[in-house]
Structures are given as structure tokens and as C-alpha cells.
Amino acid sequence: MRPSNHFVGPMLTDLYQLTMAYGYWKKGKDKDQAVFDLFFRKNPFGGEFTIFAGLEEVVRSLNAFRFTDADIAYLQDGTIRKKEELQLDFEAGLRHGFIRKRSRGFEELRYDPWGAESWEPKDYPDHDLRLPGPMRHCDPAFFDWLKSVDCSGLKIYAVPEGTMVFPRIPLIRVEGPLAVAQMQETVFLNLTGFPSLMATNAARFRLAAGEGKGLIEFGLRRAQGPDGGVSASRYSYIGGFNATSNTKAGQLFGLPARGTMAHSYVSSFSGLHEIADPRLAGADGKEEDFLDLVLQYRRQLGYLHTNEGELAAFVSYAQAFPEGFLALVDTYNTLKSGVPNFICVALALFEIGHKPVGIRLDSGDLSYFSKETRKLLRKTAERFSIESFGGLSIVASNDIDEAILFSLGQQGHEIDVFGIGTHLVTCRAQPALGCVYKLVSINGQPRMKLSDEADKMTVPGRKDVYRLVGGNRHPLVDLMIEAGKPAPKAGERILCRHPVSEPKRVYVVPKDVIALHKCVWDGRQIFSFPPLDTIRRYVQEQIAVMRPDHMRAVNPTPYKVSVSEDLYRSMHELWMHEAPITEIT
């Protein structure tokens, strides 16, 4: 299985990964057996949980980890811009005035950082331009080695995609030759950081909206580029959204795609004269004068002063989508025009056997407008004895964030579905998760990064992770132990220690013990990834069993992440051994 994005491969990395690999190779350390942990230090968005995502793409990247001849040529020799290409650019500069001809050659317009203009001499390109390779000074034999490497020597353990995770826990453990394991750092972080942030953000929106409300991701136009948009659609679905407006994401990942209309569609109509053909086939296939039906209801209800261009737009859209009619009602006036026009068209659809979907609000006081709209729908349902009319969907958008969802819940509203874009896909509240990838063992010797900040110290060595679960199915503690040591057992009393703070410790007698790490790669892919719907359900199941105080939006209780007594002692012995002792004179 190849990566979803064709950019993913060994060249999607920071140059220093390759320079370190050269340093390892040069000193004969490239085959040293290393262990790296990928983890994060702090939960995002001021919360106390994170949803892990991106693992499938990580494993796909391992399948694509082979340097090509073109990769090697760039690293060693650089790139060449052909003379013909340079000449085309030069001629374009002449046409647009950025290059001018002088009596002795040519000049090019330049700008300094403050915007001041100057003209500098420029020669007409008559030869190819070589841009030097970033590793041109390396031993040529290194490039032969680089072309031969793959991930067949790696072993990867990870928590399942969609797992609720917490700081310090190794989300991915990479074992294998030092140089190859090192070169996975950048791409692994890239493929898990934003996906985990996005899935977490979506889960928080789901909690704020409530389980019974629909959530549609509307953010492609606001996302950070095409891949950001597609990734946002994919991982917001995992986090609990119901659908996306992004048709490419729907095509790639089988996501439900949903869409209605924009204000431009409504305002493109100026009057009913634009409805050239007033007919619409009913559910029985018989053609009816649909426009006449709409106008009959308009007269009957007394909605004679609504915007006729808007009404024409609604009629036109209903003719195109009689079973998917959802109208944007705030182009001119929500309650005096948009909703009344929708009601007229919707009643006509019901009469000929079709069922409209509902309306969308995109501005104003969403709580108030949704309540007033619902009143009008219910009043119409009662008047015309159409019970389902009162329950037609009310969709709301308009720059909605997590705080607005909570506020709407407190005010009360009649919204069924929220369309959410900017604040979701850009993760505006926190744009990065801050995952790190740290060496924790080399040739069987635990390694540790020290810091004056306790949160930045790493937990050394190969570790297995277990989730200790209480009798009410609430997770109690995530416990790290030295890999290979006996797993904790349900019903046994277990001492769980804070990794750094000595006084913080607790005894736990779990009712159940869940091993979090699964081997997903052992020289090749050995794990089949579940479909997105399965991962999505898994996320919601975990949210349902967490203690409410861990999940609340304001001042949530931190979840306990601990180490075993043996790991605590070995960690602190290594800490004391590696920390320099200050000498005072």
C-alpha cells in the first residue's frame, strides 16, 4: 500500500536527517540498534486528551521508503535549469517590464527588503544553470549505500489509530538500524501531528455539539493547501464528524459528501421570469406545474412580499434536487423572505410526493433564528396536516467554534446540523500538537534527554504501555513498564509512580488491563488497518467510557500517566548518572 500523497517518501524530510545518516555511516554507526519513541508532551486545546491518528499513512510511508536515481542525483549533483527554460523566463521578463534592454546588454528590476527599486545588469542566458546538490561534498560511496536502504530492518510498535492517548506515552516505537530509524523522524511527525490534532479538535466539537447533532466539515476553502484540506476531511470524520463538503476526500476515503448552495446561487436569480420551464415530475412520475403550485401556497400563506429572485432560485434548485432541497435562507432576510420562500417551495414538493431536507442559516443570531424558524415550520405542519414538516432540518454555519457550540447549548436552539469550517480545519485554537521523536535506547543501553523543565525529560529504554481499567470501565492509569517485563494483571495491586515527581504515586487494582502497543511492521506490513467507520466508532466508544471530569471543556482533570517501580528506579539512576554535578568554589 502506497501513501495517499505522492510527496511522501524518503525525500520528504529535513536535510539534517540525511546529514546525520551520513555521519552515522561515516563512523560505522549506521547499523547500531536503536529505539526511538514518538510522543507528545502536552494535550492540545487546553484539554486533557488527544486522539491518535495518522498511523495508516505512517505504515504506508515505510512501503515507499526507497531513494530513486533522481533523488540521489539531486542530493549529489543538484538540479539543472535548462537554457531554453531560462530563456523563456527572460523573454517573459522583457514583455512585462521586469527586464529592459540597454545599449550595453540588459538590466533586471530588483527590490530591496524595504521595497526600494534598483536596476542591475543581467546577461542573456546562453547556457544551462546548475544549482549545487545539498550533499555534494559527501563520500560518493554514501550515495550507493543510501540507494540500497529500505525499511526491511525496522520493527514498529504503535497504539491503534483512533486511540485516546496522553502525554509521554510512546504512540509509536521504532526499533532497528540507527541511520534508517533516524531518517523516519520528520515524515512520522508530519504524518501524525496534524492528523492527531485534527481528530482531537473534531472530537471536542462533537462533545460541544452533543451526540444527537449532525456535524459537517465545511473547511476546504480555508485549509492550508490541498493536502491540508483533504487531511482535515479525513481526520475530522475519525474524530466524530458525519460528513464533508470535500468531494475529493469523499472520493479518496469513501466519506459521505454533502453540499447545498451558496449566496451566489440565490443572488444570480432576479425574478420568476427566469423559470423557463415550470414543470417538475412528482414521485409518481407525472409532471406537474410546479411553479404554479408554489405560487398558490404563496398566496394562501400571504407571503406576497418576499424576494422573488430568491423564490426563483429556490424553485430552480428544487427542480434540480427535489429529494435534496436544502435552501440557504439568509441572502436577503431570514424570517421575512428566506424561510417563507422555503416553506412555499417545500409545501409544493410535499404535494407532489417529494420530501425536502430543510434550511441553512449562515448569519445572525443562530439561536433566535433557529427557534423562530422551527415555530414557522411547526405552524405550517399543523395548518396543512403534514407532521414531518415541523421536523425538517435546520442547518447552521457562520464561523462556528467550540465556544459558540457550548453557548448555543446554554441558550437553547433548534439546530439539527452544524457546518463547521475555519476553526476546525485550521485548528485555530492551537495550530500544532508538538509531537517529538526521541532516541531512548542504543545497542540495548537506555538513553535519556535531560532538561531543566521536567516535562521535557524523556523516559528511557524500550517500554510497553498498558491501560489499567476500573470496574466501571473507566480507564484509571496508563502505565509504562520496561519492555519484556511481565505485564500487569487484573485484580493485582500495582504501584504506579509519576515519572519525575517522587511523592506522586498510587496503588491501582485494575479490573482489566489493556496492552496498548501492537506490532504493525516487522520488515513489512503485518497489520491490516480497519476502515474509517470502524476507527470513528472506536473513538466514540473511548470517549463514552472516560470519566466526565477528564473530558470537560473547562479545567479538566489530568489523566494519570505513570511508570512501574522498576522503570522509575532505572530512569532515576540514569538521570543521576548523566546529569553533570556543579562544582562551587
Short mmCIF file of N, CA and C in Angstrom, two decimals, residues 169 183 227 257 285 299 325 329 344 464 469 578:
data_model
loop_
_atom_site.label_atom_id
_atom_site.label_comp_id
_atom_site.label_asym_id
_atom_site.label_seq_id
_atom_site.Cartn_x
_atom_site.Cartn_y
_atom_site.Cartn_z
N ILE A 169 3.27 9.09 26.61
CA ILE A 169 3.06 7.73 26.13
C ILE A 169 3.65 7.57 24.73
N MET A 183 16.07 8.38 10.00
CA MET A 183 15.50 9.04 8.82
C MET A 183 13.98 8.99 8.78
N ASP A 227 -3.52 19.33 0.48
CA ASP A 227 -3.34 18.20 1.38
C ASP A 227 -3.90 18.50 2.76
N ALA A 257 -20.34 12.79 1.34
CA ALA A 257 -20.15 14.16 0.86
C ALA A 257 -21.51 14.86 0.83
N GLY A 285 -44.04 10.13 -11.10
CA GLY A 285 -43.59 10.32 -12.47
C GLY A 285 -44.42 11.28 -13.29
N ARG A 299 -49.71 32.58 -2.15
CA ARG A 299 -50.91 33.41 -1.96
C ARG A 299 -51.70 32.95 -0.73
N PHE A 325 -33.58 19.07 -1.41
CA PHE A 325 -33.75 20.53 -1.38
C PHE A 325 -33.47 21.07 0.02
N VAL A 329 -31.18 30.50 3.49
CA VAL A 329 -32.31 31.42 3.63
C VAL A 329 -31.94 32.82 4.09
N CYS A 344 -43.00 27.82 1.01
CA CYS A 344 -43.83 27.71 -0.20
C CYS A 344 -43.33 26.60 -1.12
N ASP A 464 6.81 -1.00 27.18
CA ASP A 464 5.46 -1.41 26.83
C ASP A 464 4.49 -0.55 27.63
N VAL A 469 -7.81 -0.40 33.83
CA VAL A 469 -9.22 -0.03 33.74
C VAL A 469 -9.94 -0.41 35.02
N GLU A 578 23.80 10.71 34.29
CA GLU A 578 24.04 11.58 33.15
C GLU A 578 24.09 13.06 33.52
#
